[in-house]
């Protein structure tokens, strides 16, 4: 049996982060990867979707040309095959960039292409070979959730984010089932480049929003672009040329279905039961979020495969925690997790940071809301005065703890607010920050001032205004 110091299962964001660190120390490792290379983000996630969204935003902008005194918008057309070709070109560029200098420089002994399975707590089997590792990092990623009956009934008319970017010709009509971040982004982008889109979501919210006010505003604004049906599971039936989608509001015929039901951790096909630890109802072994260690084993789990925060920057952070602890095992160090941050690249953009609304103790928290409609000069002149900001602060510490935004440039503003939470800044410190005019940040300033009025005495705020 072959023996190595480190085994890395998976060549995604977490695995590659671990690889980079280990290679600085030793060549005594093996990376095993089943399926495609290039990370979920670069290949089927963040990057190709943003390439599609960018094209869609440019074409959609024509609808506002006359408002700005620009003629000729009605004559513009879009070449869908050219758009998809451009998306794939960027996808290939990003996946190649991920591999360059990492997996493409490994030897045949260091990189094995195949699906590994545990056969013992410290032994995996791949392509008929057994390899024993002193320390093992599980970073096998995730895959789209696809109900088997749907796949059986619809065949290649059922798409996921793994297939949608491969299409050279887009369907005329498509149903998007699941309006989380991925479904909402793709649904809006496809609608803007000429596909008839209908969206369905079994919960009462979209994009994973948890603030009731921001969620309501998001549904109101997005549903102006394509119809959205919330609060019930859709029934799907194959037809001769596509599919029939039924909810209580009616039945709709489409040419294809985009299933966006989330992603399932690739934990169920790697023989995880052979680790010898008790698994939970999801088949997940016990692990520590601050160390990434599985139970008390020299095994660490990082990235989408653990299902905690399946986002690239979190996967990279977890890969770093996992590899540092793997390298210094049996000494284990706990690391502080970064402030949660999420963005949906819709229009308006949607972002969340810090503590979620449903995790708040409302009796000990202050929640404020600021509507952008007619309330921010820069948004007005941009023709984008729509959206909502909701911010949360802790009454005792008076610190900003979280919030959600649906507004122009939310991706940038949420970063600033997440940094404030990470630095444990209180609301008075944020009030004292400089705010230029006219900028979108003034909308954030207005929301912060609402928090301040709830948290501080008029005397404190009046004294601040005289400075």
Coordinates of C-alpha atoms in Angstrom, one line a residue:
X1 CA 0.0 0.0 0.0
X2 CA 1.3 3.4 -0.9
X3 CA 1.8 5.8 2.0
X4 CA 2.0 9.6 1.9
X5 CA 1.9 12.4 4.6
X6 CA -1.0 14.3 3.1
X7 CA -4.1 13.3 1.0
X8 CA -6.2 16.1 -0.5
X9 CA -9.5 15.0 -1.8
X10 CA -10.8 17.5 -4.4
X11 CA -9.2 20.2 -6.5
X12 CA -11.6 23.0 -5.9
X13 CA -11.1 26.2 -4.0
X14 CA -10.4 24.6 -0.7
X15 CA -8.3 21.8 -2.0
X16 CA -6.2 24.1 -4.1
X17 CA -5.7 26.4 -1.1
X18 CA -4.5 23.5 0.9
X19 CA -2.3 22.3 -2.0
X20 CA -0.5 25.6 -2.2
X21 CA 0.4 25.6 1.5
X22 CA 1.5 21.9 1.6
X23 CA 3.8 22.3 -1.5
X24 CA 5.8 24.9 0.4
X25 CA 6.6 22.2 3.0
X26 CA 6.9 18.9 1.1
X27 CA 6.3 16.8 -2.0
X28 CA 5.0 14.0 0.1
X29 CA 1.3 14.4 -0.8
X30 CA -1.3 13.3 -3.3
X31 CA -4.3 15.2 -4.7
X32 CA -7.2 13.1 -5.9
X33 CA -9.9 14.7 -8.0
X34 CA -13.0 13.1 -9.6
X35 CA -14.7 14.9 -12.5
X36 CA -13.9 18.3 -13.9
X37 CA -11.0 20.6 -12.8
X38 CA -11.3 24.3 -12.5
X39 CA -13.4 24.9 -9.3
X40 CA -17.2 25.3 -9.1
X41 CA -16.9 29.1 -9.2
X42 CA -14.8 29.3 -12.4
X43 CA -16.5 26.5 -14.2
X44 CA -20.2 26.5 -13.5
X45 CA -20.8 29.2 -10.9
X46 CA -19.7 32.7 -10.1
X47 CA -17.7 33.6 -13.2
X48 CA -19.8 32.3 -16.2
X49 CA -23.0 33.5 -14.5
X50 CA -21.5 37.0 -14.1
X51 CA -20.4 37.0 -17.8
X52 CA -24.0 36.2 -18.8
X53 CA -25.4 38.8 -16.3
X54 CA -23.0 41.5 -17.7
X55 CA -24.3 40.9 -21.3
X56 CA -27.9 41.0 -20.1
X57 CA -27.4 44.2 -18.2
X58 CA -26.0 46.0 -21.3
X59 CA -28.9 44.9 -23.5
X60 CA -31.5 45.7 -20.8
X61 CA -30.0 49.2 -20.5
X62 CA -31.6 50.1 -23.9
X63 CA -35.0 50.3 -22.2
X64 CA -33.8 53.5 -20.4
X65 CA -32.1 55.1 -23.4
X66 CA -35.0 57.4 -24.2
X67 CA -35.1 58.6 -20.6
X68 CA -31.6 59.9 -21.1
X69 CA -32.2 61.4 -24.5
X70 CA -30.6 58.6 -26.5
X71 CA -32.5 57.5 -29.6
X72 CA -32.4 54.2 -31.5
X73 CA -33.0 51.7 -28.7
X74 CA -35.8 50.0 -30.6
X75 CA -33.4 48.9 -33.3
X76 CA -31.1 47.0 -31.1
X77 CA -31.1 43.2 -31.1
X78 CA -29.2 40.5 -29.3
X79 CA -27.4 37.4 -30.7
X80 CA -28.0 34.8 -28.1
X81 CA -25.6 32.2 -29.5
X82 CA -22.9 34.9 -29.5
X83 CA -23.7 35.7 -25.9
X84 CA -23.3 32.1 -24.9
X85 CA -20.1 31.7 -26.9
X86 CA -18.7 34.7 -25.0
X87 CA -19.7 33.2 -21.7
X88 CA -18.0 29.9 -22.5
X89 CA -14.9 31.8 -23.6
X90 CA -14.6 33.5 -20.3
X91 CA -15.4 30.3 -18.5
X92 CA -12.5 28.5 -20.3
X93 CA -10.2 31.4 -19.5
X94 CA -11.0 31.3 -15.8
X95 CA -10.8 27.5 -15.4
X96 CA -7.5 27.5 -17.3
X97 CA -6.3 30.3 -14.9
X98 CA -7.2 28.2 -11.9
X99 CA -5.3 25.2 -13.1
X100 CA -2.2 27.2 -14.3
X101 CA 0.6 26.8 -11.8
X102 CA -1.4 24.5 -9.6
X103 CA -2.7 21.1 -10.8
X104 CA -1.0 21.4 -14.2
X105 CA 2.4 21.3 -12.6
X106 CA 1.8 18.2 -10.5
X107 CA 3.4 14.9 -11.4
X108 CA 1.4 11.7 -12.2
X109 CA 2.3 10.4 -8.7
X110 CA 1.0 13.6 -7.1
X111 CA -2.3 14.1 -9.0
X112 CA -4.7 11.2 -9.5
X113 CA -7.8 11.6 -11.6
X114 CA -10.6 9.5 -10.1
X115 CA -13.2 9.2 -7.4
X116 CA -11.7 8.2 -4.0
X117 CA -13.5 6.4 -1.2
X118 CA -12.5 5.9 2.3
X119 CA -12.0 2.2 3.2
X120 CA -10.5 3.0 6.7
X121 CA -10.1 6.2 8.7
X122 CA -6.7 6.9 7.1
X123 CA -7.0 4.9 3.9
X124 CA -8.6 5.8 0.6
X125 CA -9.1 3.8 -2.5
X126 CA -9.0 5.3 -6.0
X127 CA -8.8 3.5 -9.4
X128 CA -8.2 0.2 -7.6
X129 CA -5.2 1.6 -5.6
X130 CA -5.1 2.1 -1.9
X131 CA -3.3 5.0 -0.3
X132 CA -2.7 5.6 3.3
X133 CA -2.4 9.2 4.5
X134 CA -1.2 10.6 7.8
X135 CA -3.4 13.6 7.4
X136 CA -6.4 13.9 5.1
X137 CA -8.3 17.0 3.8
X138 CA -11.8 16.4 2.4
X139 CA -12.6 19.1 -0.1
X140 CA -14.9 17.2 -2.6
X141 CA -17.2 20.1 -3.2
X142 CA -20.9 19.9 -4.1
X143 CA -23.3 19.2 -7.0
X144 CA -26.7 20.5 -8.0
X145 CA -29.7 19.0 -6.4
X146 CA -31.7 17.2 -9.2
X147 CA -34.8 15.2 -8.2
X148 CA -34.6 11.8 -9.9
X149 CA -38.2 11.8 -11.2
X150 CA -37.7 15.2 -12.9
X151 CA -34.6 13.9 -14.6
X152 CA -36.3 10.7 -15.7
X153 CA -39.3 12.6 -17.1
X154 CA -37.5 15.5 -18.8
X155 CA -34.1 14.2 -19.8
X156 CA -32.0 16.9 -21.4
X157 CA -34.9 19.4 -21.1
X158 CA -34.0 19.6 -17.4
X159 CA -31.0 21.9 -16.9
X160 CA -28.9 22.9 -13.9
X161 CA -26.2 25.5 -13.6
X162 CA -23.8 22.7 -14.7
X163 CA -25.5 22.6 -18.1
X164 CA -27.0 26.0 -18.8
X165 CA -23.8 27.6 -20.0
X166 CA -23.1 24.8 -22.5
X167 CA -26.2 25.7 -24.5
X168 CA -25.5 27.2 -27.9
X169 CA -29.2 27.9 -28.5
X170 CA -31.3 29.0 -25.6
X171 CA -34.9 27.7 -25.2
X172 CA -37.7 30.2 -26.0
X173 CA -39.5 29.5 -22.7
X174 CA -38.0 28.3 -19.5
X175 CA -39.2 27.7 -16.0
X176 CA -36.8 28.4 -13.2
X177 CA -37.6 26.2 -10.2
X178 CA -35.9 27.6 -7.1
X179 CA -35.3 31.3 -6.7
X180 CA -32.3 31.3 -4.4
X181 CA -29.3 33.4 -5.5
X182 CA -28.4 31.2 -8.5
X183 CA -31.9 30.8 -9.8
X184 CA -32.7 34.5 -9.4
X185 CA -29.5 35.7 -11.1
X186 CA -29.9 33.3 -14.0
X187 CA -33.7 33.8 -14.3
X188 CA -33.3 37.6 -14.6
X189 CA -30.4 37.4 -17.0
X190 CA -32.1 35.0 -19.3
X191 CA -35.3 37.1 -19.3
X192 CA -33.2 40.2 -20.2
X193 CA -31.7 38.5 -23.3
X194 CA -35.0 37.4 -24.7
X195 CA -36.0 34.2 -23.0
X196 CA -39.6 34.0 -21.6
X197 CA -38.9 33.1 -18.0
X198 CA -41.3 32.0 -15.3
X199 CA -40.0 31.6 -11.7
X200 CA -41.2 29.3 -9.0
X201 CA -40.1 29.1 -5.3
X202 CA -41.6 27.0 -2.7
X203 CA -40.7 29.4 0.2
X204 CA -42.2 32.9 0.5
X205 CA -38.9 34.7 -0.2
X206 CA -36.3 34.9 -2.9
X207 CA -32.5 35.1 -3.0
X208 CA -32.3 33.7 0.5
X209 CA -33.5 37.0 2.0
X210 CA -34.5 36.8 5.6
X211 CA -35.6 40.4 6.4
X212 CA -39.4 40.6 5.7
X213 CA -39.2 44.1 4.4
X214 CA -36.3 43.6 2.1
X215 CA -37.8 40.3 0.9
X216 CA -41.1 42.0 0.1
X217 CA -39.3 44.8 -1.8
X218 CA -37.2 42.3 -3.8
X219 CA -40.3 40.3 -4.9
X220 CA -42.1 43.5 -5.9
X221 CA -39.1 44.7 -8.0
X222 CA -38.0 41.4 -9.6
X223 CA -41.5 40.3 -10.5
X224 CA -41.8 43.4 -12.8
X225 CA -39.4 41.6 -15.1
X226 CA -40.8 38.1 -15.1
X227 CA -43.6 36.4 -13.3
X228 CA -42.8 34.8 -9.9
X229 CA -44.9 32.2 -8.0
X230 CA -44.0 31.7 -4.4
X231 CA -45.0 29.6 -1.4
X232 CA -45.7 26.2 -2.9
X233 CA -43.9 23.4 -4.6
X234 CA -44.4 23.2 -8.4
X235 CA -45.6 20.0 -10.0
X236 CA -43.7 19.1 -13.2
X237 CA -45.0 17.0 -16.1
X238 CA -43.2 16.2 -19.3
X239 CA -44.9 17.1 -22.6
X240 CA -44.0 16.2 -26.2
X241 CA -41.9 19.3 -26.6
X242 CA -41.1 20.5 -23.1
X243 CA -42.7 20.5 -19.7
X244 CA -45.9 21.6 -18.0
X245 CA -45.5 23.4 -14.6
X246 CA -48.5 23.5 -12.3
X247 CA -49.1 25.6 -9.2
X248 CA -52.4 26.7 -7.6
X249 CA -52.3 29.9 -9.8
X250 CA -52.4 27.9 -13.0
X251 CA -50.5 25.7 -15.5
X252 CA -47.7 26.9 -17.7
X253 CA -46.0 25.2 -20.6
X254 CA -42.3 25.7 -21.2
X255 CA -39.6 24.3 -23.5
X256 CA -37.1 23.6 -20.6
X257 CA -36.8 23.6 -16.9
X258 CA -33.8 25.1 -15.0
X259 CA -33.6 23.3 -11.6
X260 CA -32.0 25.6 -9.1
X261 CA -32.8 23.8 -5.9
X262 CA -29.4 24.3 -4.2
X263 CA -26.4 22.1 -4.1
X264 CA -25.7 18.9 -2.3
X265 CA -22.4 18.3 -0.6
X266 CA -20.4 15.5 -2.2
X267 CA -20.1 13.6 1.1
X268 CA -22.4 10.6 0.3
X269 CA -20.2 8.8 -2.3
X270 CA -16.8 8.9 -0.6
X271 CA -17.2 6.1 2.0
X272 CA -17.5 8.6 4.8
X273 CA -19.0 5.9 7.1
X274 CA -15.5 4.3 7.2
X275 CA -14.2 7.2 9.3
X276 CA -15.7 5.4 12.2
X277 CA -17.6 8.4 13.6
X278 CA -21.3 9.0 14.0
X279 CA -22.9 10.8 11.0
X280 CA -25.9 13.1 11.3
X281 CA -29.2 12.9 9.4
X282 CA -27.5 14.5 6.4
X283 CA -24.7 12.0 6.4
X284 CA -22.3 14.6 7.7
X285 CA -19.5 13.7 10.2
X286 CA -19.1 16.0 13.3
X287 CA -16.6 18.8 12.6
X288 CA -15.5 22.0 14.3
X289 CA -16.2 25.2 12.3
X290 CA -13.1 26.9 13.9
X291 CA -10.6 24.1 13.2
X292 CA -12.3 22.2 10.3
X293 CA -11.2 19.0 12.2
X294 CA -13.5 15.9 11.9
X295 CA -14.1 14.6 15.4
X296 CA -10.6 14.0 16.9
X297 CA -9.2 12.5 13.7
X298 CA -6.3 13.8 11.5
X299 CA -9.0 14.5 9.0
X300 CA -10.3 17.9 8.0
X301 CA -13.3 19.0 5.9
X302 CA -13.4 22.3 4.0
X303 CA -15.5 24.1 1.4
X304 CA -18.9 23.3 -0.1
X305 CA -18.6 19.7 1.1
X306 CA -19.4 20.6 4.7
X307 CA -22.4 22.7 3.7
X308 CA -21.7 25.6 6.0
X309 CA -21.2 28.6 3.8
X310 CA -20.8 27.3 0.2
X311 CA -19.2 30.5 -1.2
X312 CA -15.8 30.7 -2.8
X313 CA -14.2 33.1 -0.3
X314 CA -15.4 30.9 2.6
X315 CA -14.1 27.8 0.8
X316 CA -10.6 29.4 0.5
X317 CA -10.7 30.5 4.2
X318 CA -11.7 27.0 5.3
X319 CA -9.1 25.4 3.1
X320 CA -6.5 27.6 4.9
X321 CA -7.7 26.7 8.3
X322 CA -7.9 23.0 7.4
X323 CA -4.4 22.8 6.0
X324 CA -2.8 24.8 8.8
X325 CA -4.2 22.4 11.3
X326 CA -3.4 19.4 9.2
X327 CA 0.2 20.5 9.0
X328 CA 0.6 21.1 12.8
X329 CA -1.5 18.1 13.9
X330 CA -1.9 16.8 16.6
X331 CA -1.7 20.4 17.8
X332 CA -5.0 22.1 16.8
X333 CA -5.7 25.8 16.7
X334 CA -9.1 27.5 16.5
X335 CA -9.5 30.4 14.1
X336 CA -12.1 33.1 14.1
X337 CA -14.6 32.9 11.2
X338 CA -15.0 35.9 9.1
X339 CA -18.2 38.0 9.1
X340 CA -20.8 36.4 6.8
X341 CA -21.1 38.1 3.5
X342 CA -23.3 37.2 0.5
X343 CA -24.2 39.0 -2.8
X344 CA -26.8 38.3 -5.5
X345 CA -25.8 40.0 -8.7
X346 CA -29.4 40.8 -9.6
X347 CA -30.7 44.3 -10.6
X348 CA -31.0 45.8 -8.1
X349 CA -28.3 43.9 -6.4
X350 CA -29.1 42.0 -3.2
X351 CA -26.6 41.6 -0.4
X352 CA -26.5 40.4 3.2
X353 CA -23.8 40.6 5.9
X354 CA -23.3 39.6 9.5
X355 CA -26.1 38.2 11.6
X356 CA -29.3 37.2 9.7
X357 CA -32.7 38.6 10.7
X358 CA -34.1 35.3 11.9
X359 CA -31.0 34.9 14.2
X360 CA -31.7 38.1 16.0
X361 CA -33.0 38.4 19.5
X362 CA -35.5 41.1 18.5
X363 CA -36.0 42.1 22.2
X364 CA -32.3 42.9 22.4
X365 CA -31.9 44.4 18.9
X366 CA -32.7 47.5 16.9
X367 CA -33.9 47.0 13.3
X368 CA -34.3 49.9 11.0
X369 CA -35.4 50.2 7.3
X370 CA -34.6 52.8 4.7
X371 CA -36.4 52.9 1.4
X372 CA -34.4 54.3 -1.5
X373 CA -37.5 55.5 -3.4
X374 CA -37.1 59.3 -3.8
X375 CA -34.7 59.4 -0.9
X376 CA -31.2 59.4 -2.4
X377 CA -30.1 62.0 -4.9
X378 CA -27.5 59.9 -6.7
X379 CA -30.0 57.0 -7.2
X380 CA -32.6 59.4 -8.5
X381 CA -30.3 60.9 -11.2
X382 CA -29.2 57.3 -12.1
X383 CA -32.8 56.3 -12.6
X384 CA -32.3 53.6 -9.9
X385 CA -34.1 55.0 -6.9
X386 CA -35.5 51.7 -5.8
X387 CA -34.7 49.3 -3.1
X388 CA -34.5 48.9 0.6
X389 CA -31.8 48.8 3.3
X390 CA -32.4 47.0 6.6
X391 CA -29.7 47.3 9.3
X392 CA -29.5 45.5 12.7
X393 CA -27.7 46.7 15.9
X394 CA -27.3 45.2 19.4
X395 CA -28.9 47.4 22.1
X396 CA -26.4 46.6 24.8
X397 CA -23.1 47.1 22.8
X398 CA -24.7 49.5 20.3
X399 CA -22.7 47.7 17.6
X400 CA -23.8 47.1 14.1
X401 CA -24.3 43.3 13.8
X402 CA -25.9 42.7 10.4
X403 CA -28.3 43.7 7.7
X404 CA -29.6 43.2 4.2
X405 CA -29.6 45.5 1.2
X406 CA -31.4 45.6 -2.2
X407 CA -30.1 48.6 -4.1
X408 CA -27.6 49.7 -6.8
X409 CA -24.0 48.7 -6.0
X410 CA -25.0 46.6 -3.0
X411 CA -22.0 44.4 -3.6
X412 CA -19.7 47.3 -2.6
X413 CA -21.8 48.8 0.2
X414 CA -22.2 45.4 1.8
X415 CA -18.5 45.0 1.9
X416 CA -18.1 48.3 3.8
X417 CA -20.8 47.3 6.3
X418 CA -19.3 43.8 6.7
X419 CA -15.9 45.3 7.5
X420 CA -17.6 47.5 10.1
X421 CA -19.1 44.4 11.7
X422 CA -15.8 42.6 11.5
X423 CA -14.1 45.5 13.3
X424 CA -16.9 45.5 16.0
X425 CA -17.7 49.1 15.3
X426 CA -20.5 50.7 17.2
X427 CA -23.2 52.9 15.5
X428 CA -21.8 56.2 16.8
X429 CA -18.4 55.4 15.1
X430 CA -20.3 54.8 11.9
X431 CA -22.2 58.1 12.2
X432 CA -18.9 59.9 12.6
X433 CA -17.6 58.5 9.3
X434 CA -17.3 60.9 6.3
X435 CA -20.0 60.7 3.7
X436 CA -19.7 62.5 0.4
X437 CA -22.5 64.0 -1.6
X438 CA -24.1 63.0 -3.9
X439 CA -23.3 59.3 -3.5
X440 CA -25.2 56.0 -2.9
X441 CA -23.4 55.8 0.5
X442 CA -25.7 58.5 1.7
X443 CA -28.5 56.0 1.7
X444 CA -26.4 53.8 4.1
X445 CA -25.7 57.0 6.2
X446 CA -29.5 57.6 6.4
X447 CA -30.1 54.0 7.7
X448 CA -27.2 54.3 10.2
X449 CA -28.7 57.6 11.5
X450 CA -32.0 55.8 12.0
X451 CA -30.1 53.3 14.2
X452 CA -28.4 56.1 16.1
X453 CA -31.7 57.7 16.9
X454 CA -32.9 54.4 18.5
X455 CA -29.7 53.8 20.4
X456 CA -28.5 57.1 21.7
X457 CA -29.9 60.1 23.6
X458 CA -30.8 63.3 21.7
X459 CA -28.1 65.0 23.8
X460 CA -25.4 62.6 22.5
X461 CA -26.5 63.1 18.9
X462 CA -26.8 66.9 19.2
X463 CA -23.4 67.1 20.6
X464 CA -22.1 65.1 17.7
X465 CA -23.7 67.4 15.2
X466 CA -21.9 70.4 16.6
X467 CA -18.5 68.8 16.0

